[in-house]
mmCIF file with all atom_site columns, C-alpha atoms in Angstrom:
data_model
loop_
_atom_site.group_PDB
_atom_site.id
_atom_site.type_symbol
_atom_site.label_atom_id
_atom_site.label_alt_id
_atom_site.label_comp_id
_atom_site.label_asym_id
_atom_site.label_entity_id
_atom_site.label_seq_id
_atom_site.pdbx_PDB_ins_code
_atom_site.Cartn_x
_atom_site.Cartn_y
_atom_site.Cartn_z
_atom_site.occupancy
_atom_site.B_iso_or_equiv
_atom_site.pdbx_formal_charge
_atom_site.auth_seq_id
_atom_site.auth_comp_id
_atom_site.auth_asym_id
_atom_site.auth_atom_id
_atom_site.pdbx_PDB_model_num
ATOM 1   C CA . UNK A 1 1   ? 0.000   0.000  0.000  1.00 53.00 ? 11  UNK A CA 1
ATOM 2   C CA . UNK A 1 2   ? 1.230   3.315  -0.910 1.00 57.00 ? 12  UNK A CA 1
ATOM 3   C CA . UNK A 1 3   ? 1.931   6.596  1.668  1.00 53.00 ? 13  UNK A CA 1
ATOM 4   C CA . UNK A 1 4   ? -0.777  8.212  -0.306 1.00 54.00 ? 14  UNK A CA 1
ATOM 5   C CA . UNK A 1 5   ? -3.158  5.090  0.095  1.00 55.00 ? 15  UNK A CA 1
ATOM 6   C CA . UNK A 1 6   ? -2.154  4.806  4.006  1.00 46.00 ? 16  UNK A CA 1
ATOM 7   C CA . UNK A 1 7   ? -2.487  8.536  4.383  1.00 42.00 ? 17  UNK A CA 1
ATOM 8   C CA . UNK A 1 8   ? -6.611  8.338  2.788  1.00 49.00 ? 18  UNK A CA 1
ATOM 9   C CA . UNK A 1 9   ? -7.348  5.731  4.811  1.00 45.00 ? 19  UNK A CA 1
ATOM 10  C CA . UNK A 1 10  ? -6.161  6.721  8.158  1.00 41.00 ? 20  UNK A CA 1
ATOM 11  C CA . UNK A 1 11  ? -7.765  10.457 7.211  1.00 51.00 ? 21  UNK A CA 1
ATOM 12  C CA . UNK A 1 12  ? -10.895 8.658  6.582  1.00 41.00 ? 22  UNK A CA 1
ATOM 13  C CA . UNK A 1 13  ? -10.644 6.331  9.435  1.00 46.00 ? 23  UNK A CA 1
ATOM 14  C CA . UNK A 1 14  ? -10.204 9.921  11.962 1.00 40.00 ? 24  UNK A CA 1
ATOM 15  C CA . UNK A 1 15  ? -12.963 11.174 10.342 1.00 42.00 ? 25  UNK A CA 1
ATOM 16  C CA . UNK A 1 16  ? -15.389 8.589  10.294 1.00 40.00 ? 26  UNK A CA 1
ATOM 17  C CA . UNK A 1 17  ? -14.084 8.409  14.168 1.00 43.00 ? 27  UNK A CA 1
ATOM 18  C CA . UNK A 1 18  ? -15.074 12.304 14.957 1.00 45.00 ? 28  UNK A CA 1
ATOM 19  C CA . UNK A 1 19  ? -18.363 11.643 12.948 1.00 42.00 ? 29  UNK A CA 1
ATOM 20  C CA . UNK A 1 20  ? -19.634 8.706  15.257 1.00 41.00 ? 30  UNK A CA 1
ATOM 21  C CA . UNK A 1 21  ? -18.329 10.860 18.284 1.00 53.00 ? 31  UNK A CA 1
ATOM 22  C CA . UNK A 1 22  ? -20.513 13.194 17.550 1.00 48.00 ? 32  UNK A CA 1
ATOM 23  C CA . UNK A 1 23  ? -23.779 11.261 16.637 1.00 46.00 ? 33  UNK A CA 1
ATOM 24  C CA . UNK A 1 24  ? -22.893 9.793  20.103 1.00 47.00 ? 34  UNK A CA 1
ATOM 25  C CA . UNK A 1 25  ? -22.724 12.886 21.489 1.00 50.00 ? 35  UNK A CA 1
ATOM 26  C CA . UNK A 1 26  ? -26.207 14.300 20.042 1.00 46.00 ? 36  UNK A CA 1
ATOM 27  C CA . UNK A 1 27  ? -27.806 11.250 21.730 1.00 40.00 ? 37  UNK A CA 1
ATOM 28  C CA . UNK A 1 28  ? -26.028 11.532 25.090 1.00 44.00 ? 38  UNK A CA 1
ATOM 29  C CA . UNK A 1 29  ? -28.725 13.196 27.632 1.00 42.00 ? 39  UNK A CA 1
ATOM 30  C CA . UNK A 1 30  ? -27.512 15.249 30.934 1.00 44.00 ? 40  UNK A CA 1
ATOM 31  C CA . UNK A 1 31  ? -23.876 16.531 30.341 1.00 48.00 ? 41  UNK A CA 1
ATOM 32  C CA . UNK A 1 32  ? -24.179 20.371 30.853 1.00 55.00 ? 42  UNK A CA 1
ATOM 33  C CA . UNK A 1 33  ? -21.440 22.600 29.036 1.00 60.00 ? 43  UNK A CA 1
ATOM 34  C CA . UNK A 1 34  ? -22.341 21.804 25.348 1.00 73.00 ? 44  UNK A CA 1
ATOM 35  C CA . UNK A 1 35  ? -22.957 25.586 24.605 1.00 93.00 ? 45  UNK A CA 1
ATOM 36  C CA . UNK A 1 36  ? -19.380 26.387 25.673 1.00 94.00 ? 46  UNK A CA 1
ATOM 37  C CA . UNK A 1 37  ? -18.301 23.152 23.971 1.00 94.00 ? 47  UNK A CA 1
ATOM 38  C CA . UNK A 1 38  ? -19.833 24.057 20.540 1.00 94.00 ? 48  UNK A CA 1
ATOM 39  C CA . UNK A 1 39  ? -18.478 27.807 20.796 1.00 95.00 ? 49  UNK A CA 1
ATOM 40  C CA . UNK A 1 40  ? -14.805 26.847 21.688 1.00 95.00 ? 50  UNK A CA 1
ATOM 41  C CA . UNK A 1 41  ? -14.667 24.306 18.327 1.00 95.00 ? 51  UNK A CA 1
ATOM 42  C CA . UNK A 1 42  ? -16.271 27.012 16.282 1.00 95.00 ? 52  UNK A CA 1
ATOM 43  C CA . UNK A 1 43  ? -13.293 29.287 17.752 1.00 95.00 ? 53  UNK A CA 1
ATOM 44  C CA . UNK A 1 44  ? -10.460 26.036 17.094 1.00 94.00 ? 54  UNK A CA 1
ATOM 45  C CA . UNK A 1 45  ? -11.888 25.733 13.591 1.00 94.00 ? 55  UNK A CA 1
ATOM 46  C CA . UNK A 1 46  ? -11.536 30.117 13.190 1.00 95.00 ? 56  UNK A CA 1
ATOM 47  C CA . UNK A 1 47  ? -7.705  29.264 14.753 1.00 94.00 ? 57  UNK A CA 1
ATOM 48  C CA . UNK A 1 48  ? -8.663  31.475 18.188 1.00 96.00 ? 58  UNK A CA 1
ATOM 49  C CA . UNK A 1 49  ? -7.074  28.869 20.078 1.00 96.00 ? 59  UNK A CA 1
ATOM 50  C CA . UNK A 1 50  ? -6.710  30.730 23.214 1.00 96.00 ? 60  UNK A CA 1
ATOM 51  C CA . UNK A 1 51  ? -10.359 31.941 23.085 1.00 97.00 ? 61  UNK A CA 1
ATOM 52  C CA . UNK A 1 52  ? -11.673 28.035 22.129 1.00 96.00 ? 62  UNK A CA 1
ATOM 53  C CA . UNK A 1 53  ? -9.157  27.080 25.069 1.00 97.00 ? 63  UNK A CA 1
ATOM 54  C CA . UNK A 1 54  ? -11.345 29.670 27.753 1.00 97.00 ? 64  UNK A CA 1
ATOM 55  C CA . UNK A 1 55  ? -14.329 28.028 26.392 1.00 96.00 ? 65  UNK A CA 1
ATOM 56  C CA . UNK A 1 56  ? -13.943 24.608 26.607 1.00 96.00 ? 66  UNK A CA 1
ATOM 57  C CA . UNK A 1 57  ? -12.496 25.635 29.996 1.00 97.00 ? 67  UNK A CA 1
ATOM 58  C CA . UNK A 1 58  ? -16.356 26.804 30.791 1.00 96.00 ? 68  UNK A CA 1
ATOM 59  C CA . UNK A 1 59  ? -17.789 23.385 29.555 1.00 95.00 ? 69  UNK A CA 1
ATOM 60  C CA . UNK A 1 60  ? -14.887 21.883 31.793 1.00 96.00 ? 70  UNK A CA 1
ATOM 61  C CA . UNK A 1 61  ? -16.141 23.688 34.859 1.00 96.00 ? 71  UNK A CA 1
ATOM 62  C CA . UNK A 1 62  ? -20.097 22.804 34.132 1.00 94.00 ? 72  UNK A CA 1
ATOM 63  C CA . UNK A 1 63  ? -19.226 19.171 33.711 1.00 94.00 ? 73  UNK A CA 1
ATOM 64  C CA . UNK A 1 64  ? -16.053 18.324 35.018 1.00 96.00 ? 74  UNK A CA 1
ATOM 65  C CA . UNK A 1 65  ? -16.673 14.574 34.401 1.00 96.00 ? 75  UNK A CA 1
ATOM 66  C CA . UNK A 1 66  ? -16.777 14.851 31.154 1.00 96.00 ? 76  UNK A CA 1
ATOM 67  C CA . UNK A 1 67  ? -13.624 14.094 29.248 1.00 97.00 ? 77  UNK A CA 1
ATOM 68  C CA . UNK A 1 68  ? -14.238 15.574 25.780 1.00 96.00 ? 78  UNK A CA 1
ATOM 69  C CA . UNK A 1 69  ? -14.357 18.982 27.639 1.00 96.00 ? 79  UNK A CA 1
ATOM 70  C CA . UNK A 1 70  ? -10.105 18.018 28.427 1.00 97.00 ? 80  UNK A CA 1
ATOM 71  C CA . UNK A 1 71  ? -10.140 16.274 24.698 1.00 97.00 ? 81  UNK A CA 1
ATOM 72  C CA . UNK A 1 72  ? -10.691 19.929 23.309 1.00 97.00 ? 82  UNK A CA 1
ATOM 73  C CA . UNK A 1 73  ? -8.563  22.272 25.636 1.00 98.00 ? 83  UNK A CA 1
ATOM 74  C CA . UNK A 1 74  ? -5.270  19.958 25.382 1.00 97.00 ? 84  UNK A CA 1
ATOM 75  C CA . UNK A 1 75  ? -6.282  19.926 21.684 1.00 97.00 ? 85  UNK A CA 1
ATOM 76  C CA . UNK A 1 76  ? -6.699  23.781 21.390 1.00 97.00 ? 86  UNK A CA 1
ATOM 77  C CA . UNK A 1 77  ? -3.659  24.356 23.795 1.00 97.00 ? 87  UNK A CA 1
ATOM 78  C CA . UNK A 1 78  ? -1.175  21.993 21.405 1.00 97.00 ? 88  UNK A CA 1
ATOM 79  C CA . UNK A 1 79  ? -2.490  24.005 18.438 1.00 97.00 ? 89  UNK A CA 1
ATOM 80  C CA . UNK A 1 80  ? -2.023  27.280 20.220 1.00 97.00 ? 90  UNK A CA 1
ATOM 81  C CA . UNK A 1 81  ? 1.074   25.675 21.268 1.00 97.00 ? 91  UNK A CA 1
ATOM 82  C CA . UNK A 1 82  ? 1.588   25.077 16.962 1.00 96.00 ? 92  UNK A CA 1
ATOM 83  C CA . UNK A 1 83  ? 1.403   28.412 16.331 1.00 96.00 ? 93  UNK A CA 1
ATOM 84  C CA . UNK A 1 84  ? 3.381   29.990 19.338 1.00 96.00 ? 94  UNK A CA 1
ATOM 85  C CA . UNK A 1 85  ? 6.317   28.105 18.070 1.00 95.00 ? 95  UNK A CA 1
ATOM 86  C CA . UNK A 1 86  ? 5.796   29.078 14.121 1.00 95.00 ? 96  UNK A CA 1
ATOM 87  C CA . UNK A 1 87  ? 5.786   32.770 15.598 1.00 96.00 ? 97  UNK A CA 1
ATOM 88  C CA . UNK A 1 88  ? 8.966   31.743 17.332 1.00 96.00 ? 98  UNK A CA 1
ATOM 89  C CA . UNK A 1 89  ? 7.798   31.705 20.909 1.00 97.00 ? 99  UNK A CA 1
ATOM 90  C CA . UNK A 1 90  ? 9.177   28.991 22.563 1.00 95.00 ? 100 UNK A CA 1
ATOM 91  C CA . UNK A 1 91  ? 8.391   30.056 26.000 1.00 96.00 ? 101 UNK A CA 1
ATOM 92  C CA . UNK A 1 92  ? 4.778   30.752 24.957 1.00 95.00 ? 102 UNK A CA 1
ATOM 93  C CA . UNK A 1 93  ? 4.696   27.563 23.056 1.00 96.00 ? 103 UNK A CA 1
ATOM 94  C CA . UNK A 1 94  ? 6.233   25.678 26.464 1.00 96.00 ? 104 UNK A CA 1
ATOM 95  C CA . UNK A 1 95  ? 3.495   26.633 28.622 1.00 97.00 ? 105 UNK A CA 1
ATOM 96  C CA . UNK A 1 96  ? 0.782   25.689 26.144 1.00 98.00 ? 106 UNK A CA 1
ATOM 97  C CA . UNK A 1 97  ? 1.851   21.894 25.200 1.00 97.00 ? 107 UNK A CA 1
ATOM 98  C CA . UNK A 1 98  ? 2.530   21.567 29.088 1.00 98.00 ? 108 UNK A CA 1
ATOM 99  C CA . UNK A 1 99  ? -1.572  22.717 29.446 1.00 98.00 ? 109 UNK A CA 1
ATOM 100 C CA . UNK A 1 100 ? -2.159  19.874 26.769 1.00 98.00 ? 110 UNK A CA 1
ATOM 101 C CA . UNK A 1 101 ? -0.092  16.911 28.664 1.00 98.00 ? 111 UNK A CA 1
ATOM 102 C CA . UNK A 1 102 ? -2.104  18.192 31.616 1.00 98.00 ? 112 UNK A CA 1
ATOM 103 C CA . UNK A 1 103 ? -5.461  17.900 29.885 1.00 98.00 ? 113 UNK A CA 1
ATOM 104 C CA . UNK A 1 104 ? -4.700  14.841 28.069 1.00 98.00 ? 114 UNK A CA 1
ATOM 105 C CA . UNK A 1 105 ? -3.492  13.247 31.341 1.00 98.00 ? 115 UNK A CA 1
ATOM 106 C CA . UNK A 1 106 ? -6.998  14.280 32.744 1.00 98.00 ? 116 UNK A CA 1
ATOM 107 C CA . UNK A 1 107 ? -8.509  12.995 29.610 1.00 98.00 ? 117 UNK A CA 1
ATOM 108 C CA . UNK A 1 108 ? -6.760  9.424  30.045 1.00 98.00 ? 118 UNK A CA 1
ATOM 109 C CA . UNK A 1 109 ? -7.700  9.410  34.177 1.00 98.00 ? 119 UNK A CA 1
ATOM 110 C CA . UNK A 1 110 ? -11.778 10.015 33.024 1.00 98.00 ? 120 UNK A CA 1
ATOM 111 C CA . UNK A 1 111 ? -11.570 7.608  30.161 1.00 97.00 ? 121 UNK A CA 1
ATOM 112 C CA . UNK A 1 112 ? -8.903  5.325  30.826 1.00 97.00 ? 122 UNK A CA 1
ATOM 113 C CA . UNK A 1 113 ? -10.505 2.561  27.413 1.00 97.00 ? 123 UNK A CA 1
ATOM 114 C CA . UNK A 1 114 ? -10.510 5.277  25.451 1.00 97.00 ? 124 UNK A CA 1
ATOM 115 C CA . UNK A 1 115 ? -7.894  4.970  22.914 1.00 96.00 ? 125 UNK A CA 1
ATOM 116 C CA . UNK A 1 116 ? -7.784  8.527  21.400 1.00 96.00 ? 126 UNK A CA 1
ATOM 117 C CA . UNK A 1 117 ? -6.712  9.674  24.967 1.00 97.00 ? 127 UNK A CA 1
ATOM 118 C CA . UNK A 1 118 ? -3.522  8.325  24.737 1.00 97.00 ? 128 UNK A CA 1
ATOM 119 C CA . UNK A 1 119 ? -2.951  8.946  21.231 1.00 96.00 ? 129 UNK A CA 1
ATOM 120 C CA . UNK A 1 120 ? -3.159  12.613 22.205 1.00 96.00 ? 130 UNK A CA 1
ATOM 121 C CA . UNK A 1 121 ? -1.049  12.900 24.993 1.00 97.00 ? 131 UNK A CA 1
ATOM 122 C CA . UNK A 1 122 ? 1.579   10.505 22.954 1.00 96.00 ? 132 UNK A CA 1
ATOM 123 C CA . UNK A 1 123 ? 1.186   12.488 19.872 1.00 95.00 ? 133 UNK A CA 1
ATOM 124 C CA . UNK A 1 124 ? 1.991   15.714 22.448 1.00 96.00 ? 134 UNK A CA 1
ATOM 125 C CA . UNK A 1 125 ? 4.902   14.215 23.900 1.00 95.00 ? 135 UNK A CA 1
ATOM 126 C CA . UNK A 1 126 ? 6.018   13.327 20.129 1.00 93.00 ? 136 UNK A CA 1
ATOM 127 C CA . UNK A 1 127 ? 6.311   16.793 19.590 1.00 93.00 ? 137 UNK A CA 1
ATOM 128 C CA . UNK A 1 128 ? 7.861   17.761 22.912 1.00 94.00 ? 138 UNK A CA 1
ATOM 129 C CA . UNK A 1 129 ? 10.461  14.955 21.548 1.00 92.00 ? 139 UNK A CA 1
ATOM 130 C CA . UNK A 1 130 ? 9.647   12.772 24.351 1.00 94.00 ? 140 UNK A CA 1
ATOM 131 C CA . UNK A 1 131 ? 9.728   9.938  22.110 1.00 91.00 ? 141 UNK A CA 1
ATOM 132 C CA . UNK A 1 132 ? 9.966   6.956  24.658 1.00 92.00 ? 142 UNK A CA 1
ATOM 133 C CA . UNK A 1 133 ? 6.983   7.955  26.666 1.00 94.00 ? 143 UNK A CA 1
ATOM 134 C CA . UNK A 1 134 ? 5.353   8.838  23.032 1.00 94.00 ? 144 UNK A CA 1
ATOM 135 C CA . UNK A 1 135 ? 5.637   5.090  22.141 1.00 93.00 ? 145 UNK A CA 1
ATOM 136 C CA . UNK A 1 136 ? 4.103   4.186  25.889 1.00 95.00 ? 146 UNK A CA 1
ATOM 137 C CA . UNK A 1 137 ? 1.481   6.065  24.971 1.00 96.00 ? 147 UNK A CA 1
ATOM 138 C CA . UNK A 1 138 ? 1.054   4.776  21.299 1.00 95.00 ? 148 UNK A CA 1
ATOM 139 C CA . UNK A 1 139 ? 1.513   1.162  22.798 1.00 95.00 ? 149 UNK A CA 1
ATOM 140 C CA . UNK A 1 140 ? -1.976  1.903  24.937 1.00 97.00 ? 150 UNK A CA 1
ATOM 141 C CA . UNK A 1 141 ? -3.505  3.122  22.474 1.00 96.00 ? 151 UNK A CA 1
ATOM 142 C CA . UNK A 1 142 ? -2.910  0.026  20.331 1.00 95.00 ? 152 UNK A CA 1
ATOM 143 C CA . UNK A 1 143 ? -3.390  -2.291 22.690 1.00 96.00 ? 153 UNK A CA 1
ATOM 144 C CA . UNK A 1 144 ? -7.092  -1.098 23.201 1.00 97.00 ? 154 UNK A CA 1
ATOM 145 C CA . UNK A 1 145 ? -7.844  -0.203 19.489 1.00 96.00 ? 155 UNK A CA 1
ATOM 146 C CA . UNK A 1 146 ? -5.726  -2.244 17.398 1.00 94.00 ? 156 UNK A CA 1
ATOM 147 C CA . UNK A 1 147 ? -6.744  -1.477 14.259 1.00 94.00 ? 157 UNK A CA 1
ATOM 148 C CA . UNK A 1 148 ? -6.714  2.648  14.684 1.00 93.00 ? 158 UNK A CA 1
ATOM 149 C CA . UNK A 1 149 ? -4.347  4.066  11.810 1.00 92.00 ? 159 UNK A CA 1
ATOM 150 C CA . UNK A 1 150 ? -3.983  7.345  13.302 1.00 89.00 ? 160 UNK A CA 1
ATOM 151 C CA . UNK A 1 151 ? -2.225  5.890  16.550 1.00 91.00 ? 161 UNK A CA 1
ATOM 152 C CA . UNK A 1 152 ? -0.275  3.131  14.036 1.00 90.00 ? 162 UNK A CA 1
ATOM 153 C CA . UNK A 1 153 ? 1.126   6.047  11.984 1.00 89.00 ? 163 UNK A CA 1
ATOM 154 C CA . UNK A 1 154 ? 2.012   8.502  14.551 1.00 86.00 ? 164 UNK A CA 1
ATOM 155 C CA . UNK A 1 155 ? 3.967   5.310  16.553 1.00 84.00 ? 165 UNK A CA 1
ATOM 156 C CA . UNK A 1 156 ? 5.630   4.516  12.896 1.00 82.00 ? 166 UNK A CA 1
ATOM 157 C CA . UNK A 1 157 ? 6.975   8.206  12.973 1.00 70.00 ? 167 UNK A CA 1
ATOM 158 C CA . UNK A 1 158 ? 7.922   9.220  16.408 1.00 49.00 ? 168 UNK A CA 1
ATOM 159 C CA . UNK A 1 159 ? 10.875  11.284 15.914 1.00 49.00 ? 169 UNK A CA 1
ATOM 160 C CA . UNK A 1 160 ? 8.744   13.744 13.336 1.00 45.00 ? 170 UNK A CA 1
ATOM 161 C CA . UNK A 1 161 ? 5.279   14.112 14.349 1.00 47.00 ? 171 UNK A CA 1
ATOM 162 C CA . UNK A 1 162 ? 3.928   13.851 10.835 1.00 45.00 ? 172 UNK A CA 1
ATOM 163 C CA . UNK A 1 163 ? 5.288   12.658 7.369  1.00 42.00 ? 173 UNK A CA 1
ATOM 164 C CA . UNK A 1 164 ? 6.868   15.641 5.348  1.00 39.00 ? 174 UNK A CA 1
ATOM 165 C CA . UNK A 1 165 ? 4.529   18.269 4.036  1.00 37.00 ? 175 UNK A CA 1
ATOM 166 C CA . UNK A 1 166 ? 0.677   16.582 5.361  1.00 39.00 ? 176 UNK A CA 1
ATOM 167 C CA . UNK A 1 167 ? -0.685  19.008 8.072  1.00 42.00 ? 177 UNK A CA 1
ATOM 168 C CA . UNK A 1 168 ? -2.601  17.502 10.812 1.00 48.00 ? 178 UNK A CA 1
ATOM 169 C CA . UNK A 1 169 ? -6.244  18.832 11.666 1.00 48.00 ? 179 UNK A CA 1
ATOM 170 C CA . UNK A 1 170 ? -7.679  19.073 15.112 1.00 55.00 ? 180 UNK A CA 1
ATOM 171 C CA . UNK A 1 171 ? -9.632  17.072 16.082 1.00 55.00 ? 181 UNK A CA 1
ATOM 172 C CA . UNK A 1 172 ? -12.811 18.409 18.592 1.00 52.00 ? 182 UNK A CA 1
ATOM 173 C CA . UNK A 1 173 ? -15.209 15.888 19.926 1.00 51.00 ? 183 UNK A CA 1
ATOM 174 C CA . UNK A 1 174 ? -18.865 17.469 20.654 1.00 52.00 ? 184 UNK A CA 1
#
């Protein structure tokens, strides 16, 4: 299979994933924070990741059981974290992929089955060049979803994030 092959179907795979998370989440009753929630991934997706990070910050506070409300923040903070370090500011860019490992740790302690938990905080660490605990992570993530290409191509390429020249989307869960 070709890197152009592998690359469709793992981008298919992620998004037939987000789709199913959120017909899941339409159904889901109770929960609390889904106006905050659906304003901070309309900020992600308008690349106001600080603004998307105070929201789903709100959602976190009105449900603080819910781990999608941690899925989004680390995911907004690692993106913010993206484009502090294309500005060239490392410091900034520090602080924000330290806020993701905090809210994907968070995310793995309220879903511990969840596979996409630990492909987040390994795919974090991966950029932080903490490969080793990267691959611990990727392991996991395997071992509970064996078949997931995004986690199988992100423990393939450890040392660079992503293959040369595809750019990763976000990924928000609703």
């Amino acid at each position: 299979m070709s890197n152009n092959q592998l690359l469709t179907v793992a981008i298919v795979s992620v998004l037939c994933c987000a789709a199913l998370q959120v017909e899941a989440a339409k159904q889901a009753k109770g929960g609390g924070g889904g106006n905050h929630m659906q304003r901070g991934i309309q900020l992600a997706q308008e690349k106001q990741y600080d603004a998307a990070a105070d929201e789903f910050g709100k959602a976190i506070k009105d449900n603080p059981k819910d781990p999608r409300g941690y899925a989004n923040r680390g995911t907004a903070y690692r993106q913010g974290a993206r484009t502090a370090m294309a500005a060239g500011d490392s410091e900034g860019a520090s602080t924000k992929y330290q806020s993701a490992l905090a809210d994907f740790a968070k995310y793995i302690e309220l879903a511990p089955k969840d596979a996409s938990a630990y492909t987040e905080h390994g795919q974090t660490l991966s950029e932080l060049k903490q490969y080793d605990a990267a691959l611990a992570d990727f392991n996991k993530a395997l071992e509970l979803k064996p078949d997931d290409l995004n986690t199988i191509k992100f423990r393939a390429l450890p040392s660079s994030g992503s293959p040369s020249g595809i750019k990763r989307s976000p990924i928000f869960r609703l």
